[in-house]
Coordinates of C-alpha atoms in Angstrom, one line a residue:
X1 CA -42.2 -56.2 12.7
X2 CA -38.8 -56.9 10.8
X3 CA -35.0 -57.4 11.8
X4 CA -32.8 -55.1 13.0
X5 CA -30.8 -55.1 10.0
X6 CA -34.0 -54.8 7.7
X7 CA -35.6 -51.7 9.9
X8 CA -32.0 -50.3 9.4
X9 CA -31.9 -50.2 5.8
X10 CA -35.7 -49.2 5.7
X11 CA -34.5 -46.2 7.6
X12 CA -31.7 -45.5 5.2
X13 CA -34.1 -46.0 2.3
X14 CA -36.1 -43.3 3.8
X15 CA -34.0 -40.7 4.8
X16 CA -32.5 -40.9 1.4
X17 CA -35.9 -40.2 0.0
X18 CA -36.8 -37.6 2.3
X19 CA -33.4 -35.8 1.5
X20 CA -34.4 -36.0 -2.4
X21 CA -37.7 -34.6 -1.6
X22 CA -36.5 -32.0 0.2
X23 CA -37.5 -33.2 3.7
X24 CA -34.2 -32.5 5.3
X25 CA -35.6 -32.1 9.0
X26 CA -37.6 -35.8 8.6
X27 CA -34.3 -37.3 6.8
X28 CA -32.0 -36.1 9.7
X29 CA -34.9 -38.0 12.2
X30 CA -34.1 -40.8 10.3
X31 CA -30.2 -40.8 10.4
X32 CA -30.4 -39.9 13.9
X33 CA -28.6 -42.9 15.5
X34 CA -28.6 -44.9 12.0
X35 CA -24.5 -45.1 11.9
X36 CA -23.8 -46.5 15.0
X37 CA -26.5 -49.1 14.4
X38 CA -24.7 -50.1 10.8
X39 CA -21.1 -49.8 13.1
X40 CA -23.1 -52.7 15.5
X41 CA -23.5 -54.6 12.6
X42 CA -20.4 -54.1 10.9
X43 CA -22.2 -52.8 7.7
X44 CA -19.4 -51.0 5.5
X45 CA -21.2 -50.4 2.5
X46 CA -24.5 -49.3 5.0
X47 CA -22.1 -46.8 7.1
X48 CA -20.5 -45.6 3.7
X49 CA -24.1 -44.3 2.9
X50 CA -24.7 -43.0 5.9
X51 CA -21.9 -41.3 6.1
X52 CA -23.1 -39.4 2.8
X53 CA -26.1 -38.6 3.6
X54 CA -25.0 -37.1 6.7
X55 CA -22.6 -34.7 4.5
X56 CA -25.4 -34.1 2.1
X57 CA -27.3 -32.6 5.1
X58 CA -24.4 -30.6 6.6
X59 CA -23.5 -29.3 3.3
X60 CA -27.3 -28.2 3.1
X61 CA -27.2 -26.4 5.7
X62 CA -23.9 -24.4 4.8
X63 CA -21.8 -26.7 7.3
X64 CA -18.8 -27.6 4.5
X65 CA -15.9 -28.7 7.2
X66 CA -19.1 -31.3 9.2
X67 CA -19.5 -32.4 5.6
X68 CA -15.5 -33.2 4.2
X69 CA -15.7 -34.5 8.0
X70 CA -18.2 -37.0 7.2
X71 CA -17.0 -37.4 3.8
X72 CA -13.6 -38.3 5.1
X73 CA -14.9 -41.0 7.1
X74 CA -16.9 -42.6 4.3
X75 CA -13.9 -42.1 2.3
X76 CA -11.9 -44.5 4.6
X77 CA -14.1 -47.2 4.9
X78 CA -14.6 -47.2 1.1
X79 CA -11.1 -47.6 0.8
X80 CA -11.1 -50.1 3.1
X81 CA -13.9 -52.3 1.1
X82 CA -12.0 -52.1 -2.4
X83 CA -14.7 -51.3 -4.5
X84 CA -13.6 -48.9 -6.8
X85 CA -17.1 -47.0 -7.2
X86 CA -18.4 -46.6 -3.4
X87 CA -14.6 -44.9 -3.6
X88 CA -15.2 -42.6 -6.4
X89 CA -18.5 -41.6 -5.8
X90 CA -17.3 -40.4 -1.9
X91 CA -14.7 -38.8 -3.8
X92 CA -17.1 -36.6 -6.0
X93 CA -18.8 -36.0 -2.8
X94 CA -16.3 -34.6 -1.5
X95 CA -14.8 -32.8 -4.1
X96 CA -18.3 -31.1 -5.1
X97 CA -18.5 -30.0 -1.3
X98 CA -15.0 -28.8 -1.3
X99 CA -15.9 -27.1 -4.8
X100 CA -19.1 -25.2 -2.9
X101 CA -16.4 -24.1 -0.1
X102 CA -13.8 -23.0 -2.1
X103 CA -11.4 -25.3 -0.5
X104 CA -8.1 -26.6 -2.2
X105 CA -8.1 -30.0 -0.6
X106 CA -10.2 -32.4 -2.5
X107 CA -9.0 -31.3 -5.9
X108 CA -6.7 -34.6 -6.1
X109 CA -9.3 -36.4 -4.8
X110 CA -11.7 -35.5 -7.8
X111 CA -8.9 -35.9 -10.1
X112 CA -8.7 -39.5 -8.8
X113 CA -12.6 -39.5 -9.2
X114 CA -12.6 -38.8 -12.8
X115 CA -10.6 -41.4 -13.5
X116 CA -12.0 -44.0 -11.8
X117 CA -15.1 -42.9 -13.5
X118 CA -13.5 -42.7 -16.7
X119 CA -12.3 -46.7 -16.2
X120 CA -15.9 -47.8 -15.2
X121 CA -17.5 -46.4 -18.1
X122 CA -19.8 -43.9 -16.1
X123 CA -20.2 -40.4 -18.0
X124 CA -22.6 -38.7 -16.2
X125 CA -20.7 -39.4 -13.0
X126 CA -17.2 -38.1 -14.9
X127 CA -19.4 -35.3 -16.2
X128 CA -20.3 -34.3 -12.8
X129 CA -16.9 -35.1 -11.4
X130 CA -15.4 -32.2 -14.3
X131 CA -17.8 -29.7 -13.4
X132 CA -16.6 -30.1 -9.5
X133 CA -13.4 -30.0 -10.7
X134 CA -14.1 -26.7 -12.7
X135 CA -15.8 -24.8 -10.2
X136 CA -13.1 -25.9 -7.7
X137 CA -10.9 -24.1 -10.0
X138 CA -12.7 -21.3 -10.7
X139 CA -12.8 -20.9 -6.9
X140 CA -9.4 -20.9 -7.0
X141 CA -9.1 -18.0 -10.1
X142 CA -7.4 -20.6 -12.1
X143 CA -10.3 -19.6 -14.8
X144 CA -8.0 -21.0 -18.0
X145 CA -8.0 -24.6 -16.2
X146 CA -11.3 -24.3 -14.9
X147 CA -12.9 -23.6 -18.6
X148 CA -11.1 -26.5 -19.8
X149 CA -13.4 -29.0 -17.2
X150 CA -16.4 -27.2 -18.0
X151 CA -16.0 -27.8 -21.6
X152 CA -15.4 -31.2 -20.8
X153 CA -18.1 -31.7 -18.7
X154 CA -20.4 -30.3 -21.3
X155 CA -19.0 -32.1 -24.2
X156 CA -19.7 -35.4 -22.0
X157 CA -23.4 -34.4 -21.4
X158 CA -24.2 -33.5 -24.9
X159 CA -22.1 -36.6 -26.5
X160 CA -22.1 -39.4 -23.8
X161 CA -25.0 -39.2 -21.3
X162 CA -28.5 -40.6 -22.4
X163 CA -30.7 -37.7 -23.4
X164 CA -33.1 -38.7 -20.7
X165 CA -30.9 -38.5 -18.0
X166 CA -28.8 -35.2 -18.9
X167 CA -29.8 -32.4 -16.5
X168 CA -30.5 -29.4 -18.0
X169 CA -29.6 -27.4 -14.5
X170 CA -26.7 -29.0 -14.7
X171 CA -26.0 -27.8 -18.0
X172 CA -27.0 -24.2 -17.6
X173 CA -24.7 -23.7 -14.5
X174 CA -21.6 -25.3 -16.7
X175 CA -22.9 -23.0 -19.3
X176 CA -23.2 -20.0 -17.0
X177 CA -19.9 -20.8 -15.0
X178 CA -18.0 -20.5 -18.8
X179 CA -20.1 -17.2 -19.2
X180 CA -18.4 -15.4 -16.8
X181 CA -15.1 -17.3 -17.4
X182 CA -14.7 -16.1 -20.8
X183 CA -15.7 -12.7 -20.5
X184 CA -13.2 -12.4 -17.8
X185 CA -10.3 -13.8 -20.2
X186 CA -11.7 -11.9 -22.9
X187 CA -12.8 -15.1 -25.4
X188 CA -14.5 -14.4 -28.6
X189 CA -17.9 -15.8 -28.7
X190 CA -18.6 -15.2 -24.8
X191 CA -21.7 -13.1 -25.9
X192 CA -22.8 -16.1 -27.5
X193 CA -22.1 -18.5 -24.5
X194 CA -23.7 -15.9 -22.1
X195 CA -26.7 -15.8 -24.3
X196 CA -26.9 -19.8 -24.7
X197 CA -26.9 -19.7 -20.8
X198 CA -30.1 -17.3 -20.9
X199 CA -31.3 -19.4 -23.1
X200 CA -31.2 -22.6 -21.3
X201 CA -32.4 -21.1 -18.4
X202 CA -35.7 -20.1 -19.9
X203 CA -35.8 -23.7 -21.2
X204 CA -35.4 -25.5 -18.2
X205 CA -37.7 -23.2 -16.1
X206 CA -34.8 -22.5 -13.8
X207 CA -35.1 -20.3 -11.2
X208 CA -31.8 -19.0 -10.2
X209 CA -32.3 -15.0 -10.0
X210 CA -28.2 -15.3 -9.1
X211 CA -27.0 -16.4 -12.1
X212 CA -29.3 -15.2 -14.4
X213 CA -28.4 -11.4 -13.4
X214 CA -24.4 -12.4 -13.2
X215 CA -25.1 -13.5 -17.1
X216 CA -27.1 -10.4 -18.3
X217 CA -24.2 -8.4 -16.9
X218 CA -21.4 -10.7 -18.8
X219 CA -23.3 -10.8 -21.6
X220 CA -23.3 -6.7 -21.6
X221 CA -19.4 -6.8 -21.1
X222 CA -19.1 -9.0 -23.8
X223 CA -21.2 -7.8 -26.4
X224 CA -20.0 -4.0 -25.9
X225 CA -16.7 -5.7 -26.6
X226 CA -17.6 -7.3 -29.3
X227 CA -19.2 -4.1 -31.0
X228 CA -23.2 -5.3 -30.1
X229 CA -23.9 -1.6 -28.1
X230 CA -27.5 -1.9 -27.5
X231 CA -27.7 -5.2 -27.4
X232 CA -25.0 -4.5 -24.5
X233 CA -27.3 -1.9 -22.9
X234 CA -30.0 -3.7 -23.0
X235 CA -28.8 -6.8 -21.0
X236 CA -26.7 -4.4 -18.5
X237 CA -30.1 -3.4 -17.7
X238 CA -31.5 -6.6 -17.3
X239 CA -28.2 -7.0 -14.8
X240 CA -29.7 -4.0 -12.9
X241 CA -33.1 -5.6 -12.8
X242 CA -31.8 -8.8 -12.2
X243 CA -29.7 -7.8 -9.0
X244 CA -32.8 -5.9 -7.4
X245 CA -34.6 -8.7 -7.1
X246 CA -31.7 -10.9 -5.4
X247 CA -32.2 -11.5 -1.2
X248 CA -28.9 -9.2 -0.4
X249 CA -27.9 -6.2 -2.1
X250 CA -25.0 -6.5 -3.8
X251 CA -23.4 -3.4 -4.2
X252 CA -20.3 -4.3 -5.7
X253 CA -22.5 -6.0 -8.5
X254 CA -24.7 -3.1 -8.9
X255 CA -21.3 -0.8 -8.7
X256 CA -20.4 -2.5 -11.9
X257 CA -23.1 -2.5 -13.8
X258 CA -23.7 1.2 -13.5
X259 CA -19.9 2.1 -14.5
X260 CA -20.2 -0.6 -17.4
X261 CA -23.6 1.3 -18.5
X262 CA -22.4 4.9 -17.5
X263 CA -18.9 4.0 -19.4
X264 CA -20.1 2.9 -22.7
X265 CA -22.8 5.5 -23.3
X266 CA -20.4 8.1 -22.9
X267 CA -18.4 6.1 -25.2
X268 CA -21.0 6.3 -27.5
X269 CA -21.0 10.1 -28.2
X270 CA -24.2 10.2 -25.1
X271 CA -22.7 12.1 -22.7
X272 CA -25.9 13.5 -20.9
X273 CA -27.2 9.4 -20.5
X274 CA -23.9 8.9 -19.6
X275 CA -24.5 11.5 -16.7
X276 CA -27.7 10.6 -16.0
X277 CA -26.5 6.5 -15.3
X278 CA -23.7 7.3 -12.6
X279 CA -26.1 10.2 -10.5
X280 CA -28.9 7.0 -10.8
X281 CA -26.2 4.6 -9.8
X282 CA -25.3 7.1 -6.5
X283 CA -28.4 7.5 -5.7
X284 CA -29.3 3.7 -5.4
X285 CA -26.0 3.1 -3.3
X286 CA -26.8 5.8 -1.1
X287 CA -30.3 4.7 -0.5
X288 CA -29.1 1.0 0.1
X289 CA -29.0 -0.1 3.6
X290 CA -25.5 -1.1 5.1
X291 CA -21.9 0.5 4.7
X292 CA -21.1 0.9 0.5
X293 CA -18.7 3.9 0.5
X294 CA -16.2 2.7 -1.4
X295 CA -18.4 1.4 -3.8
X296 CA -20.1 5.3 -3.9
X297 CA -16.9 6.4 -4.4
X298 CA -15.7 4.6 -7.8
X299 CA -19.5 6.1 -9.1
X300 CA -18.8 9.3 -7.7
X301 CA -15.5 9.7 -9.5
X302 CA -17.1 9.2 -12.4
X303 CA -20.2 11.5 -11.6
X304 CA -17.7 14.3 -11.0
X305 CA -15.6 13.7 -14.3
X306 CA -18.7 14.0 -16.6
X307 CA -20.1 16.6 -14.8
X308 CA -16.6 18.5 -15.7
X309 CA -16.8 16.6 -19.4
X310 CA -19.9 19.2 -19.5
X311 CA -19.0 22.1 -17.8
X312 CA -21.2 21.6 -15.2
X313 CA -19.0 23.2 -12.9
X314 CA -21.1 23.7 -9.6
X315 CA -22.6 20.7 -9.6
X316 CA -18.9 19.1 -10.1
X317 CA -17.7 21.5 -7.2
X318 CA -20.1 19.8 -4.8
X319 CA -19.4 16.1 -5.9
X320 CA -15.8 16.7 -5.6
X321 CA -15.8 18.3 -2.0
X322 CA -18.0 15.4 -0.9
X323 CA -15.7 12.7 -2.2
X324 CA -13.0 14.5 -0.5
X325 CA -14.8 13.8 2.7
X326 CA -15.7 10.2 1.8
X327 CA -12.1 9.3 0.6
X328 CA -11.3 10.6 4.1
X329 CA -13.4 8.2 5.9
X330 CA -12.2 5.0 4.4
X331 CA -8.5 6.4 4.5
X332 CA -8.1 7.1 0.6
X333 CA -5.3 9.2 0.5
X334 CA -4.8 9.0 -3.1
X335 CA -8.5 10.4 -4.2
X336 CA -8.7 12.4 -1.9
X337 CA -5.2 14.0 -3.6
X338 CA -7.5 14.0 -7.0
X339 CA -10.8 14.9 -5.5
X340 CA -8.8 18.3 -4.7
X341 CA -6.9 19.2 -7.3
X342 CA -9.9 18.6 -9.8
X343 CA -11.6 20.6 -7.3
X344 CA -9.7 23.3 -8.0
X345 CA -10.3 23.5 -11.5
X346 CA -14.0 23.4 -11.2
X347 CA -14.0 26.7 -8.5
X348 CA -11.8 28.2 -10.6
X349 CA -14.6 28.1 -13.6
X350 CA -16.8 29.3 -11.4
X351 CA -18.0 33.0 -11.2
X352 CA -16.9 34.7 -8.1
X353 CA -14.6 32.6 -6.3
X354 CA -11.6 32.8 -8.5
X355 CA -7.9 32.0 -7.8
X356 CA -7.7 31.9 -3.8
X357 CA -10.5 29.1 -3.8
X358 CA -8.7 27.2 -6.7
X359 CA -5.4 27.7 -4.6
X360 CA -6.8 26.6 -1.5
X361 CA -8.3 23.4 -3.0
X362 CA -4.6 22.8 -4.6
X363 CA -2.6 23.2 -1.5
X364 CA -4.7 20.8 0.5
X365 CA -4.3 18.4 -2.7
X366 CA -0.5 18.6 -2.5
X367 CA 0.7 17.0 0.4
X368 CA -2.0 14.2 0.2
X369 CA -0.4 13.9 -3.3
X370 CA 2.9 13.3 -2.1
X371 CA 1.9 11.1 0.6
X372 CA 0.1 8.9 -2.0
X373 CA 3.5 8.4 -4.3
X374 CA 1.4 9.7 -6.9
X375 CA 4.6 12.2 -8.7
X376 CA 2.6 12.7 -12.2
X377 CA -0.1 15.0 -9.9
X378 CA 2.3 15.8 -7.9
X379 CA 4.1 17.9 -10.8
X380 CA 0.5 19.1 -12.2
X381 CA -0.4 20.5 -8.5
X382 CA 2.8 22.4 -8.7
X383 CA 2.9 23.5 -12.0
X384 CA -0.8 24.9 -10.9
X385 CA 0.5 26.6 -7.7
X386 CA 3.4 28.1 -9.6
X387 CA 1.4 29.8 -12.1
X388 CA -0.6 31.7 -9.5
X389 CA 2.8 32.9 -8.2
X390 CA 3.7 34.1 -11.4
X391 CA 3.0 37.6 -12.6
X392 CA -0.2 38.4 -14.3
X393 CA 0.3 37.7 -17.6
X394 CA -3.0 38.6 -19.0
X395 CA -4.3 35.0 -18.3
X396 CA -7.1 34.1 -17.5
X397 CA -7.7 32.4 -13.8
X398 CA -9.3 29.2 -15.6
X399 CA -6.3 29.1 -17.7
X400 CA -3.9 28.8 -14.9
X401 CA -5.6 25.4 -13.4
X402 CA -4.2 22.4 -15.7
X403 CA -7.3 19.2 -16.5
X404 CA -6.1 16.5 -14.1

């Protein structure tokens, strides 16, 4: 049958297992009760693990204040026994949690971690411990910082941990974490980090749709800046794939990708591509369930201007009036200022609806102008409304309505 003490442990054992399996209902059976039982016996180092495994669970299932709860408690008993690793490793728990909940508490407490870990001799654990650190960071925006402990943690893996016990998951979210990082700052050679994140990813058969799209659409940003153009297309692309096949749609993702895409084709002398990648973009947003106008907006700008770029003029008229309405439903004074006054220009290219259109579309534009601070289309709007006043000087309508 067994001791108290001995079923106790079994139990501990167990859930522990179960957890690593992924049997998180069975493991929380088994904890149910288990830390009161260790409290009975006055079991520290028994209620320390406990205690994690009970924030393992609520940080499975999204509960990040239950777990720096639990985490907390576990923190003060280990302080409490004086040995120096139960106390570091609850403070990796902790700070990896508070890494996953963008919280700004437990970054002193990993710092502490690291250098505990450092003292002990224990690099995968200080490898770990800077990746926390570095995505608690990131969280945070401090992305020059953060890139610094991803490096680290890297370095450590590659130089310091047994081969047979670095994790290659590990390694490819440190990898794909310094991705992004470095094509935000700008860093030559982020194409090449982006791509070793692809890379790994194939490797290690990992199946994280998330951060494999996130890198094809880095890797596009970076390689367009570092003169790779189709190579750039061709991952913005994958991006687009990528993000179709994620749970949620994320428009502001998709948003992105598009305007990256539409932007650098026209870039590249392929203005009808160019046109054809924002009307594709619009008309994924609009088909998308949920509320994405002001993500349809920033594409619809840019529909509108390359439709003008071509002289499509009606099909520019009829972009522009409906982003008028849409900048006045999310309360946009200042595009809706632009929306008219480019507006303007297109009716005025138009064949039979010459100047009194074109002024109409200008004296709606000016007061939402001025309301918007915006003084540079401020002047243009009046130096447009001026010249209908004028006398006719032999100029044409078109001529009289300045490019905004």
């Amino acid at each position: 049958v067994g001791s108290l003490p001995a079923k106790a442990r079994n139990r501990l054992l167990k859930a522990r297992f179960l957890q690593d399996v992924g049997q998180w209902k069975k493991a929380r059976g088994e904890l149910d009760g288990l830390l009161e039982t260790f409290r009975q016996m006055n079991s520290k180092p028994a209620m320390i693990d406990t205690l994690g495994l009970q924030g393992k669970d609520a940080t499975h299932r999204g509960q990040y204040r239950t777990a720096l709860e639990h985490y907390q408690d576990a923190l003060e008993l280990a302080q409490s026994t004086g040995s120096p690793q139960k106390l570091a490793k609850v403070q990796l728990s902790s700070c990896e949690v508070s890494a996953r909940a963008g919280g700004t508490q437990a970054l002193e407490s990993c710092k502490r971690a690291l250098q505990t870990f450092d003292k002990l001799g224990m690099p995968l654990l200080r490898a770990r411990t800077n990746s926390a650190i570095g995505r608690n960071l990131y969280k945070q925006n401090a992305l020059s910082e953060a890139r610094k402990y991803f490096i680290d943690a890297l370095r450590i893996r590659d130089e310091e941990v047994h081969p047979e016990l670095v994790d290659d998951r590990a390694r490819a979210r440190d990898l794909g974490n310094l991705c992004q990082i470095e094509m935000r700052e700008e860093i030559t050679g982020a194409f090449h980090r982006c791509k070793e994140t692809l890379d790994l990813l194939d490797q290690a058969s990992f199946e994280h749709p998330r951060m494999r799209a996130t890198s094809h659409y880095a890797a596009g940003v970076a390689a367009a800046r570092e003169g790779h153009i189709e190579e750039s297309l061709a991952h913005l692309d994958d991006a687009l794939e990528g993000y179709e096949g994620l749970e949620s749609f994320d428009a502001p993702s998709v948003t992105s990708a598009y305007l990256r895409r539409g932007s650098l084709l026209k870039r590249t002398d392929r203005p009808e591509k160019a046109t054809e990648t924002f009307q594709k973009g619009l008309e994924r947003l609009e088909q998308a369930e949920g509320d994405h106008l002001a993500s349809i907006i920033k594409l619809r700008i840019q529909y509108a201007q390359q439709q003008l770029d071509l002289d499509q003029w009606q099909g520019a008229a009829q972009q522009l009036q409906t982003l008028a309405r849409e900048a006045r439903e999310v309360g946009d004074i200042g595009t809706r200022a632009w929306a008219y006054s480019t507006l303007a220009r297109a009716r005025n290219r138009l064949d039979g609806r010459g100047e009194a259109s074109a002024r109409q579309a200008l004296e709606k534009a000016l007061p939402l102008a001025r309301d918007a601070g915006d003084d540079e289309l401020v002047e243009t709007i009046e130096s447009n409304l001026e010249a209908f006043d004028e006398e006719d000087s032999g100029d044409t309508a078109s001529e009289k309505v300045e490019e905004q």
